Amino acid sequence: MASATILKSAFLPKRSEWAAATRSSVGRPATAMSLTVRAGSYSDELVKTAKTVASPGRGILAMDESNATCGKRLASIGLENTEANRQAYRTLLVSVPGLGQYISGAILFEETLYQSTTEGKKIVDVLVSQNIVPGIKVDKGLVPLAGSNDESWCQGLDGLASRCASYYQQGARFAKWRTVISIPNGPSALAVKEAAWGLARYAAIAQDNGLVPIVEPEILLDGEHGIDRTFEVALKVWAEVFFYLAENNVLFEGILLKPSMVTPGAESKEKATPEQVAEYTLKLLHRRIPPAVPGIMFLSGGQSEVEATQNLNAMNQSTNPWHISFSYARALQNTCLKTWGGRPENVKAAQEVLLARAAANSLAQLGKYTGEGESAESKKGMYVKNYSY
Amino acid sequence: MASVKLNAPSSHWIGGGRSLNRRFAFRTEIPRAVTIRAGSYTEELLQTAKSIASPGRGILAIDESNATCGKRLASIGLDNTEANRQAYRQLLLTTSGLGEYISGAILFEETLYQSTIDGTKFVDCLRGENIVPGIKVDKGLVPLPGSNNESWCQGFDGLASRCAEYYKQGARFAKWRTVVSIPCGPSALAVKEAAWGLARYAAIAQDNGLVPIVEPEILLDGDHAIERTLEVAENVWAEVFFYLAQNNVVFEGILLKPSMVTPGAEHKEKASPETIAKYTLTMLKRRVPPAVPGIMFLSGGQSEVEATLNLNAMNQSPNPWHVSFSYARALQNTVLKTWKGQPENVETAQKALLIRAKANSMAQLGRYSAEGENDEAKKGMFQKGYTY
């Protein structure tokens, strides 16, 4: 029998028994997702939302640039960083007719979640009417990690629960939290552990408040390392991420991932073809991602629009155990932004460009992209050394 | 050459400071672009694992220690002699046509070095049937101090050379069985020790050419509900995979041997095969990356028919990994009872083995139907506090 010297806390928790007890006493209806040992109230909805975002031929439009970063975008076309300009630009994006055919979700910045279009319609409502699930960036940005080798960690856990609850009320149904790993800086075991643990804690809190968490540990492109080194680091990062997600009892059927593709560093002498990027990246996924995860939405991280599409296409040449798709910001917006240039008379053309880019990535998700008709602008790389987002 | 400014000891870096030593290390060309640990056996491990995890086939586990084999022989009135053990294993391993349904056979050390009466090595009998020989490499369970009467699995000392020897003798996969007890907690300590032990063993096995079967058996003993089993299984497998990753085990070159997710043996409700399949597949989807080629379930006290029905239920739609069997009692029970130690019964006993193997083959393909199963096959084999 249990020796008196063993602390009760040393046993694996019997959540299923607490959950069963709570269920019966509160009279909560049995969820269809009865295989959830954490009796979260949102489980069914989380699973449904994740599946919707991870639907065939569709991906995510990331437009959650902070005001400062959005300012850089506007500056690049000669516009001032005013709320009106940000509103005008975001209105352009969400109002693209037919966007929902290729875009299943849009990540917003907090300001945008509460904004209306220039015509006075709530942006979340416009998105929903387009059949696009609204999402929200919930982290509070990167700051230096003490005790590391000049690495960063991601803030945002304070008040996260109530923030998520408010965002849910406003109409958001998924969240995003971006932390980074730097290969030139090690990465140190400390930085990787902090990144992974932070993501796991955030994911649990988001789910608890009705938002599907997008889990994003971005392994930065910066560096001279070859693709094998990226692969090695990615294997370690994702092993730790999943272990902590499990420890935090996150429901895997209700999350999405936003990894970086496995490529050589931006300053490496090696260049990798889309087929090589696909081979390494798929190998990583096969080794680290349980099939319960419904969708893997890649970030573009500085690749050109066309590169990002080609690489995604290469990964979808045969069936995968998870939906493999995109969650692109720059790789969807770049040409669109340049086409708009801040001028009302260019809005329609800019919207057409965005739709074309979304359609190209939709084809890539289905493995059917051919690359015909791509412009020079869309082939321009967007890597910026030491890019701060 | 990237200059890395360090303000922490290099042991704290991911990858062990490789980037620092780039100037000095001779980078050998790794032929397969996606293998990070350039182990010499990697290609072979992948081939072996794939071969065992082939459609319509599974593993025959006959690695009972001499003591346990003695119990089997005693149950049909035979003495526990080497001759009797040899006779029994010969019956099993010379079954003609077995290779159609059986892809691998796990042996005990004695058997790996044994031959048939007329001098044919058992490993050669197996090869002749396209069955990969495997070998139990652990040294059994002993009490875990500081735990709640739980166990841990011994076997590390000399494991590398043991594996190398077994490889020379013809083994190509290994097996290591540790246990987790739900009635005893399980304690975080017992789970951590089980998981870490499996990961260390797996790395050593691969280093010496053997595909490791990773077996953390969550014992059937207890009166817990199926939800509790699911919870414990998720915890155990999360830790197992994390440590396997930390030990740089090649996932494409391992096989798993989990217990199915069922209620405890003393729980008031029994679960249908469909329920067991649902819970077990949910657990697998949440914990097993698709790189793992095969998941070969243990039967752990289920009757022969139960074990087949449950496997069949899990194969009603395509899975991202081969989901199959690695059965001992659930393949051997009727065979043993049919043989009774009598030479004139050998042929009938071998037929019984083929019937059971074929049934499980059909179950692996999701096409099993229980018509024509006899009573012996339906007898449960759970024993409380069973020591293997």
PDB file of N, CA and C in Angstrom, chain B residues 62 64-70 72-73 76 78-95 107-123 125-126 332 335-336 339 341-343 346 350:
ATOM      1  N   ILE B  62       7.362 -15.210 -28.786  1.00  0.00           N
ATOM      2  CA  ILE B  62       7.618 -16.475 -28.093  1.00  0.00           C
ATOM      3  C   ILE B  62       8.875 -16.337 -27.247  1.00  0.00           C
ATOM      4  N   GLU B  64       9.164 -16.029 -24.000  1.00  0.00           N
ATOM      5  CA  GLU B  64       8.988 -16.328 -22.578  1.00  0.00           C
ATOM      6  C   GLU B  64      10.325 -16.774 -21.984  1.00  0.00           C
ATOM      7  N   SER B  65      10.643 -16.208 -20.826  1.00  0.00           N
ATOM      8  CA  SER B  65      11.853 -16.640 -20.123  1.00  0.00           C
ATOM      9  C   SER B  65      11.678 -18.122 -19.780  1.00  0.00           C
ATOM     10  N   ASN B  66      12.763 -18.765 -19.407  1.00  0.00           N
ATOM     11  CA  ASN B  66      12.666 -20.189 -19.057  1.00  0.00           C
ATOM     12  C   ASN B  66      11.637 -20.413 -17.955  1.00  0.00           C
ATOM     13  N   ALA B  67      11.632 -19.541 -16.963  1.00  0.00           N
ATOM     14  CA  ALA B  67      10.666 -19.682 -15.858  1.00  0.00           C
ATOM     15  C   ALA B  67       9.230 -19.587 -16.359  1.00  0.00           C
ATOM     16  N   THR B  68       8.973 -18.588 -17.177  1.00  0.00           N
ATOM     17  CA  THR B  68       7.608 -18.402 -17.686  1.00  0.00           C
ATOM     18  C   THR B  68       7.236 -19.531 -18.635  1.00  0.00           C
ATOM     19  N   CYS B  69       8.182 -19.940 -19.461  1.00  0.00           N
ATOM     20  CA  CYS B  69       7.910 -21.065 -20.364  1.00  0.00           C
ATOM     21  C   CYS B  69       7.561 -22.294 -19.536  1.00  0.00           C
ATOM     22  N   GLY B  70       8.241 -22.398 -18.394  1.00  0.00           N
ATOM     23  CA  GLY B  70       7.942 -23.503 -17.485  1.00  0.00           C
ATOM     24  C   GLY B  70       6.473 -23.515 -17.084  1.00  0.00           C
ATOM     25  N   ARG B  72       3.989 -22.394 -18.841  1.00  0.00           N
ATOM     26  CA  ARG B  72       3.197 -22.851 -19.989  1.00  0.00           C
ATOM     27  C   ARG B  72       3.244 -24.373 -20.083  1.00  0.00           C
ATOM     28  N   LEU B  73       4.447 -24.908 -19.960  1.00  0.00           N
ATOM     29  CA  LEU B  73       4.605 -26.362 -20.061  1.00  0.00           C
ATOM     30  C   LEU B  73       3.865 -27.060 -18.922  1.00  0.00           C
ATOM     31  N   ILE B  76       0.245 -27.882 -19.305  1.00  0.00           N
ATOM     32  CA  ILE B  76      -0.146 -29.080 -20.075  1.00  0.00           C
ATOM     33  C   ILE B  76       0.594 -30.304 -19.550  1.00  0.00           C
ATOM     34  N   LEU B  78       3.786 -30.804 -18.557  1.00  0.00           N
ATOM     35  CA  LEU B  78       5.154 -31.133 -18.956  1.00  0.00           C
ATOM     36  C   LEU B  78       6.165 -30.509 -18.000  1.00  0.00           C
ATOM     37  N   ASP B  79       7.312 -31.186 -17.866  1.00  0.00           N
ATOM     38  CA  ASP B  79       8.396 -30.651 -17.058  1.00  0.00           C
ATOM     39  C   ASP B  79       9.089 -29.512 -17.804  1.00  0.00           C
ATOM     40  N   ASN B  80       9.710 -28.610 -17.026  1.00  0.00           N
ATOM     41  CA  ASN B  80      10.406 -27.488 -17.629  1.00  0.00           C
ATOM     42  C   ASN B  80      11.862 -27.868 -17.944  1.00  0.00           C
ATOM     43  N   THR B  81      12.032 -28.655 -19.015  1.00  0.00           N
ATOM     44  CA  THR B  81      13.388 -29.051 -19.414  1.00  0.00           C
ATOM     45  C   THR B  81      13.742 -28.354 -20.714  1.00  0.00           C
ATOM     46  N   GLU B  82      15.052 -28.321 -20.986  1.00  0.00           N
ATOM     47  CA  GLU B  82      15.463 -27.678 -22.233  1.00  0.00           C
ATOM     48  C   GLU B  82      14.879 -28.429 -23.428  1.00  0.00           C
ATOM     49  N   ALA B  83      14.841 -29.724 -23.322  1.00  0.00           N
ATOM     50  CA  ALA B  83      14.300 -30.543 -24.406  1.00  0.00           C
ATOM     51  C   ALA B  83      12.833 -30.196 -24.684  1.00  0.00           C
ATOM     52  N   ASN B  84      12.056 -30.022 -23.617  1.00  0.00           N
ATOM     53  CA  ASN B  84      10.643 -29.679 -23.816  1.00  0.00           C
ATOM     54  C   ASN B  84      10.475 -28.281 -24.391  1.00  0.00           C
ATOM     55  N   ARG B  85      11.326 -27.351 -23.910  1.00  0.00           N
ATOM     56  CA  ARG B  85      11.237 -25.999 -24.459  1.00  0.00           C
ATOM     57  C   ARG B  85      11.606 -26.017 -25.944  1.00  0.00           C
ATOM     58  N   GLN B  86      12.619 -26.808 -26.254  1.00  0.00           N
ATOM     59  CA  GLN B  86      13.022 -26.905 -27.653  1.00  0.00           C
ATOM     60  C   GLN B  86      11.915 -27.516 -28.504  1.00  0.00           C
ATOM     61  N   ALA B  87      11.298 -28.563 -27.966  1.00  0.00           N
ATOM     62  CA  ALA B  87      10.230 -29.239 -28.710  1.00  0.00           C
ATOM     63  C   ALA B  87       9.083 -28.272 -28.975  1.00  0.00           C
ATOM     64  N   TYR B  88       8.731 -27.499 -27.965  1.00  0.00           N
ATOM     65  CA  TYR B  88       7.625 -26.556 -28.120  1.00  0.00           C
ATOM     66  C   TYR B  88       7.963 -25.472 -29.137  1.00  0.00           C
ATOM     67  N   ARG B  89       9.159 -24.919 -28.991  1.00  0.00           N
ATOM     68  CA  ARG B  89       9.529 -23.840 -29.929  1.00  0.00           C
ATOM     69  C   ARG B  89       9.690 -24.399 -31.345  1.00  0.00           C
ATOM     70  N   GLN B  90      10.126 -25.631 -31.437  1.00  0.00           N
ATOM     71  CA  GLN B  90      10.256 -26.235 -32.761  1.00  0.00           C
ATOM     72  C   GLN B  90       8.890 -26.348 -33.422  1.00  0.00           C
ATOM     73  N   LEU B  91       7.914 -26.780 -32.627  1.00  0.00           N
ATOM     74  CA  LEU B  91       6.556 -26.893 -33.147  1.00  0.00           C
ATOM     75  C   LEU B  91       6.130 -25.568 -33.766  1.00  0.00           C
ATOM     76  N   LEU B  92       6.368 -24.496 -33.020  1.00  0.00           N
ATOM     77  CA  LEU B  92       5.935 -23.180 -33.487  1.00  0.00           C
ATOM     78  C   LEU B  92       6.728 -22.742 -34.717  1.00  0.00           C
ATOM     79  N   LEU B  93       8.047 -22.876 -34.641  1.00  0.00           N
ATOM     80  CA  LEU B  93       8.891 -22.253 -35.658  1.00  0.00           C
ATOM     81  C   LEU B  93       9.037 -23.067 -36.936  1.00  0.00           C
ATOM     82  N   THR B  94       8.540 -24.286 -36.949  1.00  0.00           N
ATOM     83  CA  THR B  94       8.600 -25.047 -38.195  1.00  0.00           C
ATOM     84  C   THR B  94       7.226 -25.151 -38.835  1.00  0.00           C
ATOM     85  N   THR B  95       6.303 -24.331 -38.404  1.00  0.00           N
ATOM     86  CA  THR B  95       4.963 -24.329 -38.989  1.00  0.00           C
ATOM     87  C   THR B  95       5.054 -23.811 -40.408  1.00  0.00           C
ATOM     88  N   LEU B 107      12.287 -13.981 -29.829  1.00  0.00           N
ATOM     89  CA  LEU B 107      12.816 -15.158 -29.149  1.00  0.00           C
ATOM     90  C   LEU B 107      13.424 -14.792 -27.810  1.00  0.00           C
ATOM     91  N   PHE B 108      13.542 -15.788 -26.946  1.00  0.00           N
ATOM     92  CA  PHE B 108      14.318 -15.677 -25.729  1.00  0.00           C
ATOM     93  C   PHE B 108      15.746 -16.076 -26.090  1.00  0.00           C
ATOM     94  N   GLU B 109      16.699 -15.669 -25.283  1.00  0.00           N
ATOM     95  CA  GLU B 109      18.098 -15.911 -25.647  1.00  0.00           C
ATOM     96  C   GLU B 109      18.383 -17.381 -25.945  1.00  0.00           C
ATOM     97  N   GLU B 110      17.866 -18.250 -25.114  1.00  0.00           N
ATOM     98  CA  GLU B 110      18.133 -19.685 -25.308  1.00  0.00           C
ATOM     99  C   GLU B 110      17.702 -20.131 -26.710  1.00  0.00           C
ATOM    100  N   THR B 111      16.553 -19.676 -27.107  1.00  0.00           N
ATOM    101  CA  THR B 111      15.980 -20.086 -28.387  1.00  0.00           C
ATOM    102  C   THR B 111      16.766 -19.547 -29.570  1.00  0.00           C
ATOM    103  N   LEU B 112      17.333 -18.360 -29.418  1.00  0.00           N
ATOM    104  CA  LEU B 112      18.107 -17.754 -30.500  1.00  0.00           C
ATOM    105  C   LEU B 112      19.293 -18.636 -30.883  1.00  0.00           C
ATOM    106  N   TYR B 113      19.797 -19.362 -29.897  1.00  0.00           N
ATOM    107  CA  TYR B 113      20.967 -20.195 -30.134  1.00  0.00           C
ATOM    108  C   TYR B 113      20.621 -21.675 -30.326  1.00  0.00           C
ATOM    109  N   GLN B 114      19.300 -21.983 -30.288  1.00  0.00           N
ATOM    110  CA  GLN B 114      18.866 -23.376 -30.395  1.00  0.00           C
ATOM    111  C   GLN B 114      18.633 -23.795 -31.839  1.00  0.00           C
ATOM    112  N   SER B 115      18.516 -25.130 -32.031  1.00  0.00           N
ATOM    113  CA  SER B 115      18.187 -25.682 -33.346  1.00  0.00           C
ATOM    114  C   SER B 115      17.046 -26.674 -33.203  1.00  0.00           C
ATOM    115  N   THR B 116      16.541 -27.118 -34.354  1.00  0.00           N
ATOM    116  CA  THR B 116      15.542 -28.184 -34.341  1.00  0.00           C
ATOM    117  C   THR B 116      16.237 -29.491 -33.980  1.00  0.00           C
ATOM    118  N   ILE B 117      15.444 -30.535 -33.773  1.00  0.00           N
ATOM    119  CA  ILE B 117      15.985 -31.864 -33.432  1.00  0.00           C
ATOM    120  C   ILE B 117      17.004 -32.325 -34.483  1.00  0.00           C
ATOM    121  N   ASP B 118      16.701 -32.048 -35.755  1.00  0.00           N
ATOM    122  CA  ASP B 118      17.634 -32.493 -36.790  1.00  0.00           C
ATOM    123  C   ASP B 118      18.699 -31.459 -37.124  1.00  0.00           C
ATOM    124  N   GLY B 119      18.881 -30.464 -36.238  1.00  0.00           N
ATOM    125  CA  GLY B 119      20.043 -29.592 -36.347  1.00  0.00           C
ATOM    126  C   GLY B 119      19.897 -28.325 -37.169  1.00  0.00           C
ATOM    127  N   THR B 120      18.672 -27.972 -37.595  1.00  0.00           N
ATOM    128  CA  THR B 120      18.518 -26.696 -38.320  1.00  0.00           C
ATOM    129  C   THR B 120      18.346 -25.571 -37.319  1.00  0.00           C
ATOM    130  N   LYS B 121      19.194 -24.554 -37.447  1.00  0.00           N
ATOM    131  CA  LYS B 121      19.081 -23.427 -36.521  1.00  0.00           C
ATOM    132  C   LYS B 121      17.697 -22.787 -36.624  1.00  0.00           C
ATOM    133  N   PHE B 122      17.161 -22.427 -35.465  1.00  0.00           N
ATOM    134  CA  PHE B 122      15.850 -21.786 -35.468  1.00  0.00           C
ATOM    135  C   PHE B 122      15.850 -20.493 -36.284  1.00  0.00           C
ATOM    136  N   VAL B 123      16.956 -19.724 -36.185  1.00  0.00           N
ATOM    137  CA  VAL B 123      16.967 -18.472 -36.955  1.00  0.00           C
ATOM    138  C   VAL B 123      16.890 -18.760 -38.453  1.00  0.00           C
ATOM    139  N   CYS B 125      15.326 -21.417 -39.772  1.00  0.00           N
ATOM    140  CA  CYS B 125      13.928 -21.778 -40.038  1.00  0.00           C
ATOM    141  C   CYS B 125      13.106 -20.526 -40.297  1.00  0.00           C
ATOM    142  N   LEU B 126      13.336 -19.531 -39.456  1.00  0.00           N
ATOM    143  CA  LEU B 126      12.562 -18.293 -39.574  1.00  0.00           C
ATOM    144  C   LEU B 126      12.875 -17.587 -40.888  1.00  0.00           C
ATOM    145  N   GLN B 332      -0.728 -18.323 -28.838  1.00  0.00           N
ATOM    146  CA  GLN B 332      -0.225 -19.637 -28.454  1.00  0.00           C
ATOM    147  C   GLN B 332      -1.185 -20.492 -27.649  1.00  0.00           C
ATOM    148  N   VAL B 335      -2.916 -23.433 -29.302  1.00  0.00           N
ATOM    149  CA  VAL B 335      -1.848 -24.285 -29.834  1.00  0.00           C
ATOM    150  C   VAL B 335      -1.300 -25.192 -28.738  1.00  0.00           C
ATOM    151  N   LEU B 336      -1.003 -24.571 -27.614  1.00  0.00           N
ATOM    152  CA  LEU B 336      -0.422 -25.287 -26.477  1.00  0.00           C
ATOM    153  C   LEU B 336      -1.374 -26.375 -25.978  1.00  0.00           C
ATOM    154  N   TRP B 339      -1.512 -29.287 -28.455  1.00  0.00           N
ATOM    155  CA  TRP B 339      -0.296 -30.106 -28.488  1.00  0.00           C
ATOM    156  C   TRP B 339      -0.214 -31.069 -27.311  1.00  0.00           C
ATOM    157  N   GLY B 341       1.973 -31.707 -25.532  1.00  0.00           N
ATOM    158  CA  GLY B 341       3.264 -32.366 -25.413  1.00  0.00           C
ATOM    159  C   GLY B 341       3.371 -33.648 -26.221  1.00  0.00           C
ATOM    160  N   GLN B 342       2.340 -33.976 -26.982  1.00  0.00           N
ATOM    161  CA  GLN B 342       2.357 -35.237 -27.718  1.00  0.00           C
ATOM    162  C   GLN B 342       2.731 -35.075 -29.183  1.00  0.00           C
ATOM    163  N   PRO B 343       3.742 -35.843 -29.630  1.00  0.00           N
ATOM    164  CA  PRO B 343       4.216 -35.723 -31.016  1.00  0.00           C
ATOM    165  C   PRO B 343       3.100 -35.909 -32.044  1.00  0.00           C
ATOM    166  N   VAL B 346       1.349 -32.671 -33.050  1.00  0.00           N
ATOM    167  CA  VAL B 346       2.099 -31.524 -33.563  1.00  0.00           C
ATOM    168  C   VAL B 346       1.422 -30.900 -34.775  1.00  0.00           C
ATOM    169  N   GLN B 350       0.005 -27.173 -35.060  1.00  0.00           N
ATOM    170  CA  GLN B 350       0.510 -26.198 -36.017  1.00  0.00           C
ATOM    171  C   GLN B 350      -0.635 -25.600 -36.845  1.00  0.00           C
TER     172      GLN B 350
END
